[in-house]
Amino acid sequence: ADAPPVSEDIPLLPAGALVDVSIPGRIQLPDSAYVLEISAEPLEGAFQLSVPENATIQLRTRQQGDRFAPLGLSGHTQKVKKWMIDHKVRQALRNQVPMLTINGTIAAIIVENIVVISEKFAVRQPDQSIIYVRFTKNMLS
């Protein structure tokens, strides 16, 4: 009850949300002023992910038992719940944090405008199939 109020100036999803994403794509986040843009061409201010051909891409919130292999853990996984606690993600936000999945595996977690990329989907070589992802605030909202 004494937690600071949740800022509306960060991309969040309603708890339990699941949104299918296409490339290229531009999707208004449900109940948010933010738009998710994905492109095969570079976008200013975007983060990059290596994506296999014909991958299924979705944006969702955390689910029970989710595991994630963030850069820096040498491919080892960690429970998303533990990762959020260790990184001091406010409890009021944890069920609304957007996660981009590729073929059902968490590729990136976007928490308070910071992107944490999975080791598996990090761009290592320029000849990989790369997508560019960014969240922008819809100025019409």
PDB file of C-alpha atoms in Angstrom:
ATOM      1  CA  ALA A   1       0.000   0.000   0.000  1.00  0.00           C
ATOM      2  CA  ASP A   2       2.903   2.364   0.659  1.00  0.00           C
ATOM      3  CA  ALA A   3       4.616   1.612  -2.690  1.00  0.00           C
ATOM      4  CA  PRO A   4       5.140   4.553  -5.033  1.00  0.00           C
ATOM      5  CA  PRO A   5       2.463   4.908  -7.711  1.00  0.00           C
ATOM      6  CA  VAL A   6       3.066   3.174 -11.039  1.00  0.00           C
ATOM      7  CA  SER A   7       4.244   5.641 -13.662  1.00  0.00           C
ATOM      8  CA  GLU A   8       2.257   5.726 -16.869  1.00  0.00           C
ATOM      9  CA  ASP A   9       5.404   6.799 -18.705  1.00  0.00           C
ATOM     10  CA  ILE A  10       6.703   3.251 -19.229  1.00  0.00           C
ATOM     11  CA  PRO A  11       5.439   0.495 -21.514  1.00  0.00           C
ATOM     12  CA  LEU A  12       3.259  -1.947 -19.581  1.00  0.00           C
ATOM     13  CA  LEU A  13       0.752  -4.640 -20.512  1.00  0.00           C
ATOM     14  CA  PRO A  14      -2.361  -5.736 -18.657  1.00  0.00           C
ATOM     15  CA  ALA A  15      -1.594  -8.812 -16.527  1.00  0.00           C
ATOM     16  CA  GLY A  16      -2.072 -11.989 -18.563  1.00  0.00           C
ATOM     17  CA  ALA A  17      -1.829 -10.189 -21.923  1.00  0.00           C
ATOM     18  CA  LEU A  18      -0.684 -12.071 -25.024  1.00  0.00           C
ATOM     19  CA  VAL A  19      -0.232 -10.213 -28.318  1.00  0.00           C
ATOM     20  CA  ASP A  20       0.865 -11.812 -31.612  1.00  0.00           C
ATOM     21  CA  VAL A  21       3.479  -9.736 -33.452  1.00  0.00           C
ATOM     22  CA  SER A  22       4.361  -9.692 -37.138  1.00  0.00           C
ATOM     23  CA  ILE A  23       7.425  -8.372 -38.967  1.00  0.00           C
ATOM     24  CA  PRO A  24       7.134  -5.604 -39.923  1.00  0.00           C
ATOM     25  CA  GLY A  25       4.557  -4.602 -37.371  1.00  0.00           C
ATOM     26  CA  ARG A  26       3.204  -1.705 -35.372  1.00  0.00           C
ATOM     27  CA  ILE A  27       0.985  -2.580 -32.419  1.00  0.00           C
ATOM     28  CA  GLN A  28      -0.721  -0.315 -29.911  1.00  0.00           C
ATOM     29  CA  LEU A  29      -0.185  -1.861 -26.475  1.00  0.00           C
ATOM     30  CA  PRO A  30      -3.513  -2.616 -24.790  1.00  0.00           C
ATOM     31  CA  ASP A  31      -4.483  -0.018 -22.156  1.00  0.00           C
ATOM     32  CA  SER A  32      -1.260   1.926 -22.830  1.00  0.00           C
ATOM     33  CA  ALA A  33      -0.002   5.028 -24.593  1.00  0.00           C
ATOM     34  CA  TYR A  34       2.858   2.970 -26.041  1.00  0.00           C
ATOM     35  CA  VAL A  35       3.291   1.411 -29.472  1.00  0.00           C
ATOM     36  CA  LEU A  36       5.541  -1.563 -30.255  1.00  0.00           C
ATOM     37  CA  GLU A  37       7.316  -1.339 -33.605  1.00  0.00           C
ATOM     38  CA  ILE A  38       9.200  -4.249 -35.180  1.00  0.00           C
ATOM     39  CA  SER A  39      11.093  -4.081 -38.444  1.00  0.00           C
ATOM     40  CA  ALA A  40      13.658  -6.001 -40.463  1.00  0.00           C
ATOM     41  CA  GLU A  41      15.194  -2.586 -41.247  1.00  0.00           C
ATOM     42  CA  PRO A  42      17.033  -0.473 -38.636  1.00  0.00           C
ATOM     43  CA  LEU A  43      14.868   1.821 -36.495  1.00  0.00           C
ATOM     44  CA  GLU A  44      16.277   4.743 -34.548  1.00  0.00           C
ATOM     45  CA  GLY A  45      16.429   3.933 -30.840  1.00  0.00           C
ATOM     46  CA  ALA A  46      15.596   0.245 -31.385  1.00  0.00           C
ATOM     47  CA  PHE A  47      17.176  -2.808 -29.812  1.00  0.00           C
ATOM     48  CA  GLN A  48      18.210  -5.761 -31.967  1.00  0.00           C
ATOM     49  CA  LEU A  49      17.404  -9.435 -31.710  1.00  0.00           C
ATOM     50  CA  SER A  50      18.634 -12.378 -33.739  1.00  0.00           C
ATOM     51  CA  VAL A  51      15.602 -14.285 -35.008  1.00  0.00           C
ATOM     52  CA  PRO A  52      15.364 -17.637 -36.813  1.00  0.00           C
ATOM     53  CA  GLU A  53      13.472 -17.774 -40.111  1.00  0.00           C
ATOM     54  CA  ASN A  54       9.655 -18.051 -39.811  1.00  0.00           C
ATOM     55  CA  ALA A  55       9.754 -17.470 -36.060  1.00  0.00           C
ATOM     56  CA  THR A  56       6.593 -16.888 -34.046  1.00  0.00           C
ATOM     57  CA  ILE A  57       6.909 -13.646 -32.104  1.00  0.00           C
ATOM     58  CA  GLN A  58       4.647 -12.646 -29.234  1.00  0.00           C
ATOM     59  CA  LEU A  59       4.525  -9.959 -26.597  1.00  0.00           C
ATOM     60  CA  ARG A  60       3.247 -11.102 -23.216  1.00  0.00           C
ATOM     61  CA  THR A  61       3.522 -10.754 -19.475  1.00  0.00           C
ATOM     62  CA  ARG A  62       5.199 -13.221 -17.158  1.00  0.00           C
ATOM     63  CA  GLN A  63       3.759 -16.645 -16.490  1.00  0.00           C
ATOM     64  CA  GLN A  64       4.321 -18.993 -13.605  1.00  0.00           C
ATOM     65  CA  GLY A  65       7.584 -20.920 -14.008  1.00  0.00           C
ATOM     66  CA  ASP A  66       9.064 -18.600 -16.683  1.00  0.00           C
ATOM     67  CA  ARG A  67      12.827 -18.882 -17.083  1.00  0.00           C
ATOM     68  CA  PHE A  68      15.179 -16.451 -18.793  1.00  0.00           C
ATOM     69  CA  ALA A  69      18.858 -16.547 -19.874  1.00  0.00           C
ATOM     70  CA  PRO A  70      19.961 -12.883 -19.702  1.00  0.00           C
ATOM     71  CA  LEU A  71      23.244 -11.745 -21.219  1.00  0.00           C
ATOM     72  CA  GLY A  72      26.059 -12.210 -18.753  1.00  0.00           C
ATOM     73  CA  LEU A  73      24.952 -15.558 -17.321  1.00  0.00           C
ATOM     74  CA  SER A  74      26.775 -17.570 -20.023  1.00  0.00           C
ATOM     75  CA  GLY A  75      23.537 -19.151 -21.219  1.00  0.00           C
ATOM     76  CA  HIS A  76      22.408 -20.272 -17.762  1.00  0.00           C
ATOM     77  CA  THR A  77      18.767 -19.625 -16.993  1.00  0.00           C
ATOM     78  CA  GLN A  78      17.164 -17.981 -14.027  1.00  0.00           C
ATOM     79  CA  LYS A  79      13.538 -17.853 -12.964  1.00  0.00           C
ATOM     80  CA  VAL A  80      11.955 -14.581 -14.075  1.00  0.00           C
ATOM     81  CA  LYS A  81      10.488 -14.166 -10.590  1.00  0.00           C
ATOM     82  CA  LYS A  82      13.961 -14.349  -9.002  1.00  0.00           C
ATOM     83  CA  TRP A  83      15.440 -12.102 -11.718  1.00  0.00           C
ATOM     84  CA  MET A  84      12.787  -9.450 -11.024  1.00  0.00           C
ATOM     85  CA  ILE A  85      13.413  -9.607  -7.284  1.00  0.00           C
ATOM     86  CA  ASP A  86      17.213  -9.434  -7.751  1.00  0.00           C
ATOM     87  CA  HIS A  87      16.842  -6.431 -10.073  1.00  0.00           C
ATOM     88  CA  LYS A  88      14.421  -4.686  -7.724  1.00  0.00           C
ATOM     89  CA  VAL A  89      11.516  -4.555 -10.171  1.00  0.00           C
ATOM     90  CA  ARG A  90       8.696  -3.058  -8.161  1.00  0.00           C
ATOM     91  CA  GLN A  91       6.156  -5.676  -7.158  1.00  0.00           C
ATOM     92  CA  ALA A  92       3.316  -3.504  -8.489  1.00  0.00           C
ATOM     93  CA  LEU A  93       4.835  -3.798 -11.993  1.00  0.00           C
ATOM     94  CA  ARG A  94       5.933  -7.439 -12.132  1.00  0.00           C
ATOM     95  CA  ASN A  95       2.736  -8.837 -13.674  1.00  0.00           C
ATOM     96  CA  GLN A  96       2.643  -6.046 -16.293  1.00  0.00           C
ATOM     97  CA  VAL A  97       6.233  -6.061 -17.559  1.00  0.00           C
ATOM     98  CA  PRO A  98       6.315  -6.760 -21.331  1.00  0.00           C
ATOM     99  CA  MET A  99       8.317  -9.756 -22.512  1.00  0.00           C
ATOM    100  CA  LEU A 100       9.039 -10.441 -26.153  1.00  0.00           C
ATOM    101  CA  THR A 101       9.084 -14.149 -26.935  1.00  0.00           C
ATOM    102  CA  ILE A 102      10.434 -15.909 -29.992  1.00  0.00           C
ATOM    103  CA  ASN A 103       9.090 -19.417 -30.604  1.00  0.00           C
ATOM    104  CA  GLY A 104       7.864 -19.448 -26.986  1.00  0.00           C
ATOM    105  CA  THR A 105      11.245 -18.546 -25.452  1.00  0.00           C
ATOM    106  CA  ILE A 106      11.734 -15.221 -23.684  1.00  0.00           C
ATOM    107  CA  ALA A 107      13.991 -13.125 -25.933  1.00  0.00           C
ATOM    108  CA  ALA A 108      13.787  -9.800 -24.092  1.00  0.00           C
ATOM    109  CA  ILE A 109      12.280  -8.277 -20.976  1.00  0.00           C
ATOM    110  CA  ILE A 110      11.395  -4.588 -21.121  1.00  0.00           C
ATOM    111  CA  VAL A 111      11.294  -3.151 -17.627  1.00  0.00           C
ATOM    112  CA  GLU A 112      10.967   0.581 -16.956  1.00  0.00           C
ATOM    113  CA  ASN A 113      12.407   1.480 -20.399  1.00  0.00           C
ATOM    114  CA  ILE A 114      15.405  -0.830 -19.943  1.00  0.00           C
ATOM    115  CA  VAL A 115      15.735  -3.823 -22.264  1.00  0.00           C
ATOM    116  CA  VAL A 116      17.361  -7.033 -21.058  1.00  0.00           C
ATOM    117  CA  ILE A 117      18.151  -9.411 -23.921  1.00  0.00           C
ATOM    118  CA  SER A 118      18.450 -13.176 -23.730  1.00  0.00           C
ATOM    119  CA  GLU A 119      21.812 -14.740 -24.499  1.00  0.00           C
ATOM    120  CA  LYS A 120      20.131 -16.955 -27.118  1.00  0.00           C
ATOM    121  CA  PHE A 121      18.788 -14.011 -29.151  1.00  0.00           C
ATOM    122  CA  ALA A 122      21.695 -11.581 -28.843  1.00  0.00           C
ATOM    123  CA  VAL A 123      23.101 -10.384 -32.165  1.00  0.00           C
ATOM    124  CA  ARG A 124      26.620 -11.740 -32.520  1.00  0.00           C
ATOM    125  CA  GLN A 125      27.299 -11.487 -36.265  1.00  0.00           C
ATOM    126  CA  PRO A 126      26.005  -9.076 -38.907  1.00  0.00           C
ATOM    127  CA  ASP A 127      24.923 -11.908 -41.230  1.00  0.00           C
ATOM    128  CA  GLN A 128      22.301 -13.165 -38.758  1.00  0.00           C
ATOM    129  CA  SER A 129      18.607 -12.561 -39.385  1.00  0.00           C
ATOM    130  CA  ILE A 130      17.993  -9.464 -37.250  1.00  0.00           C
ATOM    131  CA  ILE A 131      14.849  -7.650 -36.167  1.00  0.00           C
ATOM    132  CA  TYR A 132      14.737  -4.155 -34.713  1.00  0.00           C
ATOM    133  CA  VAL A 133      12.324  -3.478 -31.870  1.00  0.00           C
ATOM    134  CA  ARG A 134      11.326  -0.262 -30.145  1.00  0.00           C
ATOM    135  CA  PHE A 135       8.609   1.114 -27.944  1.00  0.00           C
ATOM    136  CA  THR A 136       7.439   4.636 -28.659  1.00  0.00           C
ATOM    137  CA  LYS A 137       4.866   6.736 -26.930  1.00  0.00           C
ATOM    138  CA  ASN A 138       1.826   7.395 -29.094  1.00  0.00           C
ATOM    139  CA  MET A 139       1.463  11.164 -29.029  1.00  0.00           C
ATOM    140  CA  LEU A 140      -2.247  10.896 -29.902  1.00  0.00           C
ATOM    141  CA  SER A 141      -3.068   9.266 -26.557  1.00  0.00           C
TER     142      SER A 141
END
